[in-house]
Coordinates of C-alpha atoms in Angstrom, one line a residue:
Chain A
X1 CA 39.6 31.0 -19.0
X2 CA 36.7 31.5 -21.0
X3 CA 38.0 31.6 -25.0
X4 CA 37.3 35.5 -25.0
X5 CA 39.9 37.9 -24.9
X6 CA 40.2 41.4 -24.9
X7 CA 42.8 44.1 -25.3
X8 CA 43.8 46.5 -23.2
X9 CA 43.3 45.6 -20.2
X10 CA 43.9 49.3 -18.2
X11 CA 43.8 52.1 -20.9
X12 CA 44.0 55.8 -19.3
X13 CA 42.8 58.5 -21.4
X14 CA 41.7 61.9 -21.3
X15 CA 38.9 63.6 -21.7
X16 CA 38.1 64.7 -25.5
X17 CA 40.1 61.5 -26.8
X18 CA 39.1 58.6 -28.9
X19 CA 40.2 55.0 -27.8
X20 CA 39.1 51.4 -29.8
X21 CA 38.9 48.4 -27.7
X22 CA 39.3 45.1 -29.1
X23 CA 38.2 41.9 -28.9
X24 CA 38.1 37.9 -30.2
X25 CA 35.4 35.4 -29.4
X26 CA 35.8 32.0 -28.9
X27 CA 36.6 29.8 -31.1
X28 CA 33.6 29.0 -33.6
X29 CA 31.5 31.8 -31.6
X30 CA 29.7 34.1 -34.4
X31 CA 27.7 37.0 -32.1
X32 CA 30.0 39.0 -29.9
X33 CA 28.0 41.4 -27.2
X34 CA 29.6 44.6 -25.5
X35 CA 28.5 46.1 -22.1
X36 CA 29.5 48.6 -19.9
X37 CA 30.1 47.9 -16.0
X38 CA 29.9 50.9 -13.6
X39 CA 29.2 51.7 -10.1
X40 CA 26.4 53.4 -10.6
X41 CA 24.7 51.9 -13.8
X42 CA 25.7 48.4 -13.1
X43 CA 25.8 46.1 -16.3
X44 CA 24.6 47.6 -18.9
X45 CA 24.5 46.2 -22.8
X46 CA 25.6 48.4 -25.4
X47 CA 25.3 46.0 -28.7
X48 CA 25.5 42.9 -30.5
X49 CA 27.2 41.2 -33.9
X50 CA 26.6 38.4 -35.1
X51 CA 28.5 37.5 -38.0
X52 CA 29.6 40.6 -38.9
X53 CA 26.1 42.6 -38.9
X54 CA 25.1 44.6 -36.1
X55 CA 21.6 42.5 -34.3
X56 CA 20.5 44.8 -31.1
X57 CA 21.5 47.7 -30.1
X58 CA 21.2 48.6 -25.9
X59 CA 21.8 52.2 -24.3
X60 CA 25.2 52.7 -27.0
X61 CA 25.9 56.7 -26.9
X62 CA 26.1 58.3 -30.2
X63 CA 29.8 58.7 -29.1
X64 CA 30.2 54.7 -29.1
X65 CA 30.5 52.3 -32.3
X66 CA 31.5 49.0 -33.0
X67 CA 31.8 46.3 -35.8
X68 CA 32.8 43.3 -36.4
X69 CA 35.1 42.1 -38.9
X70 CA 35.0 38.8 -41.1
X71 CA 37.5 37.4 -38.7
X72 CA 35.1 37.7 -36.1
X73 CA 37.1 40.0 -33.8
X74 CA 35.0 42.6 -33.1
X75 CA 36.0 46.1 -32.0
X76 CA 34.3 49.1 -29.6
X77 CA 35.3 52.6 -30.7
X78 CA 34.8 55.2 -28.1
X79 CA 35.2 59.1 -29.3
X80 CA 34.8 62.5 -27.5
X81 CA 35.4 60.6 -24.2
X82 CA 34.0 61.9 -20.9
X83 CA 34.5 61.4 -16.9
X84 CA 31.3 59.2 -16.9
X85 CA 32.9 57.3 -19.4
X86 CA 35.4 55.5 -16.7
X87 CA 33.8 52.1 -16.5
X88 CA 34.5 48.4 -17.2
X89 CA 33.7 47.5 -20.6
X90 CA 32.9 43.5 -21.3
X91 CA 32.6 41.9 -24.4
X92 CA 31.2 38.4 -24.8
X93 CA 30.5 35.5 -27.3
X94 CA 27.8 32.7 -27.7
X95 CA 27.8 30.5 -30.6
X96 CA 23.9 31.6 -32.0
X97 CA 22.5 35.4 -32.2
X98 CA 19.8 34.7 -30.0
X99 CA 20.0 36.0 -26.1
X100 CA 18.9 32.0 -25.1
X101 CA 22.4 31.4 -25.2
X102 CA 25.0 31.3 -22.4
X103 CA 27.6 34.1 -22.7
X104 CA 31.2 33.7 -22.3
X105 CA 32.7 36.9 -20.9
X106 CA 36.4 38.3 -21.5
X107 CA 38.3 40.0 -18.4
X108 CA 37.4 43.2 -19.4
X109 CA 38.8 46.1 -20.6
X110 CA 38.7 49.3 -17.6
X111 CA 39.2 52.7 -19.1
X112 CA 40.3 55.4 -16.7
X113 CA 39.3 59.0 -18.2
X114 CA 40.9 61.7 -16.8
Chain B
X1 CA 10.1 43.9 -21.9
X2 CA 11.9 41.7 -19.0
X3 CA 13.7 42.3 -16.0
X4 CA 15.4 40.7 -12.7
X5 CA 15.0 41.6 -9.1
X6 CA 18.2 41.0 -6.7
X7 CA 16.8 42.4 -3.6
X8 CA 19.5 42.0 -1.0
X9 CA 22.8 43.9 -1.9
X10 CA 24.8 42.0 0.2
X11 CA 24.5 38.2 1.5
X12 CA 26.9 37.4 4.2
X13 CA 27.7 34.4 5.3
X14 CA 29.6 32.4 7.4
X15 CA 31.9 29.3 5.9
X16 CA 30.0 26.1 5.9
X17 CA 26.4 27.5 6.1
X18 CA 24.1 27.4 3.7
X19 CA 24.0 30.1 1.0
X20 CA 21.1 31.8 -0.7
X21 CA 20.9 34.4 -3.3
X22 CA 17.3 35.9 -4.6
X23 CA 16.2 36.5 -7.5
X24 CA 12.8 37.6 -9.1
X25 CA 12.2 37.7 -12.6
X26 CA 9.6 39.3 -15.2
X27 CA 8.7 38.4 -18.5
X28 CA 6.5 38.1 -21.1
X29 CA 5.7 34.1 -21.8
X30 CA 8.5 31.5 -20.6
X31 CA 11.8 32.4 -19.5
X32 CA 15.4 31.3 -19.8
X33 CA 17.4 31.7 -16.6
X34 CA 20.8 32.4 -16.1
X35 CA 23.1 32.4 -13.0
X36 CA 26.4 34.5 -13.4
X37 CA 29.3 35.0 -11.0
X38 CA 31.9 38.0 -11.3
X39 CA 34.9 37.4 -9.4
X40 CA 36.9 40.4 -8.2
X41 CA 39.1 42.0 -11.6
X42 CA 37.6 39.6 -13.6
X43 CA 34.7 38.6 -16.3
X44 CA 31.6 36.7 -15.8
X45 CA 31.3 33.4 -15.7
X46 CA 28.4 30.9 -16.4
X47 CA 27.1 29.2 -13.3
X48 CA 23.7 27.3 -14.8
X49 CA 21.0 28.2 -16.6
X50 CA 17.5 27.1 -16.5
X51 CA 15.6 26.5 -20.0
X52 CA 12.7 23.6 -19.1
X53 CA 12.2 20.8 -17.4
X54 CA 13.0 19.7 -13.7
X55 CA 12.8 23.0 -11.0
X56 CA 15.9 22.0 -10.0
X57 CA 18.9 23.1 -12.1
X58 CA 22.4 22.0 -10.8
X59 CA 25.6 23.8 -12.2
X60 CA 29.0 24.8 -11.5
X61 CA 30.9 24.5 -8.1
X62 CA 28.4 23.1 -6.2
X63 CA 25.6 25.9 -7.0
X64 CA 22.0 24.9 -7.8
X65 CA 19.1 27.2 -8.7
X66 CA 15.3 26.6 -7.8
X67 CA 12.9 27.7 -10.7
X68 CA 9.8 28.3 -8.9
X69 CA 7.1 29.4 -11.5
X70 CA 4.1 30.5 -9.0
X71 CA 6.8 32.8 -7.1
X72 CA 8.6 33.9 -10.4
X73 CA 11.6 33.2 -9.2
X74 CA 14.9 31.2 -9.5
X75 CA 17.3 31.7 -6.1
X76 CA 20.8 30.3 -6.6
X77 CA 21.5 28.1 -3.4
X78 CA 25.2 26.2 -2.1
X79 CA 24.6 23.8 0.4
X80 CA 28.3 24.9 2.0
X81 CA 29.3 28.3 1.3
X82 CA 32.9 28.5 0.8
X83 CA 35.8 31.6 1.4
X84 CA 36.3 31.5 -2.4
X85 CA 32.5 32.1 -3.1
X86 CA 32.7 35.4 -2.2
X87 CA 31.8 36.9 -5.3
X88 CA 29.3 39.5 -7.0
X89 CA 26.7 37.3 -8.2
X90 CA 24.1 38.2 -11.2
X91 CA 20.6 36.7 -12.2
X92 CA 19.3 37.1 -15.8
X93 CA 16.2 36.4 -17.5
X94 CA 15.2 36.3 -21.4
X95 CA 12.0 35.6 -23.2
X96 CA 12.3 32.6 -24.7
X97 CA 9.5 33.9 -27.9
X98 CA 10.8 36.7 -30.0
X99 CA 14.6 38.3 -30.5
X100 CA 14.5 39.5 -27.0
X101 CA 17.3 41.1 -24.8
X102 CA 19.1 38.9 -21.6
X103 CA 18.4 41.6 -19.0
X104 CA 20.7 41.2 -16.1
X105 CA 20.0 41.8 -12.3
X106 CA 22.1 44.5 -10.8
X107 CA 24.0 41.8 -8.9
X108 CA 24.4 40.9 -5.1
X109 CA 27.5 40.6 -3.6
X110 CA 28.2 37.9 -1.2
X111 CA 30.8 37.7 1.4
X112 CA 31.6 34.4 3.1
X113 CA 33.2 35.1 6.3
X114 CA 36.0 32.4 7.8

């Protein structure tokens, strides 16, 4: 168990809709990271917080947003949904904002778009 | 900008032999290294890292990773493979200069066979 969890596990959705993903960091973990698992595109990062401010943005549609609140949980809005959208999505914590940092990974979150 | 090289998509493997997994990085001054296993439905996990210091980096569950700087590369190695090391496995890479992105491998899977 690595500290991180995330909520839902399985969300099924249709096309058009808007879903928000959630998710804590370990304890005493200030930057929380999002990527996207698929098939085809393998891992890919979306964006990091740290602290509450947005620090890096990765291949994030328009479509996608995040923040992160002064609790620290951190949450991925996704809007307009599409097909391609069906993936894994990970979020992750480490303790500084820089990449140098081992990440500690939740179980994911899989969205089914239909 | 940085990047990994997994060559092989799939290492098989029978139980009790050695396992190797490749890896070849790219980056701009010295890296940070990263080992990362994905077990089926779940997150990834930290294996070892490689910052500085001795070539030889050992980690968790019996993995160890050779940084070899002439060859660029940092192969994750288990002297006796396991059943329960079948896994998809992912190498990453970061700059250790500048606010630089981890960039991930696209990840090998390996299958130990009984």
């Amino acid at each position: 168990d690595s500290g991180v969890t995330q909520t839902p596990k399985h969300l099924i959705t249709a096309t058009g809709q808007r879903v928000t993903l959630r998710c804590s960091p370990r304890s005493g973990d200030l930057s929380v990271y999002w990527y996207q698992q698929s098939l085809d595109q393998g891992l890919q990062f979306l964006i990091q917080y740290y602290n509450g401010e947005e620090r890096a943005k990765g291949n994030i549609l328009e479509r996608f947003s995040a923040q992160q609140f002064p609790d620290l949980h951190s949450e991925l809005n996704l809007s307009s949904l599409e097909l391609g959208d069906s993936a894994l999505y990970f979020c992750a914590s480490s303790f500084r904002d820089r990449d140098t940092n081992e990440q500690f990974f939740g179980p994911g979150t899989r969205l089914t778009v239909l | 900008a940085q990047s990994v090289a997994q060559p092989e998509d799939q290492v098989n493997v029978a139980e009790g032999n050695p396992l190797t997994v490749k890896c070849t990085y790219s980056v701009s001054g010295n890296p940070y290294l990263f080992w990362y296993v994905q077990y089926p439905n779940r997150g990834l996990q930290f294996l070892l890292k490689y910052i500085t210091g001795d070539n030889l980096v050992k980690g968790s569950y019996g993995f160890e990773a050779e940084f070899n700087k002439s060859q660029t590369s940092f192969h994750l190695k288990k002297p006796s493979a396991l059943v329960s090391d079948s896994a998809l496995y992912f190498c990453a890479v970061v700059s250790y200069y500048g606010n630089n992105r981890l960039a991930f491998g696209k990840g090998n899977q390996v299958v130990v066979i009984p």
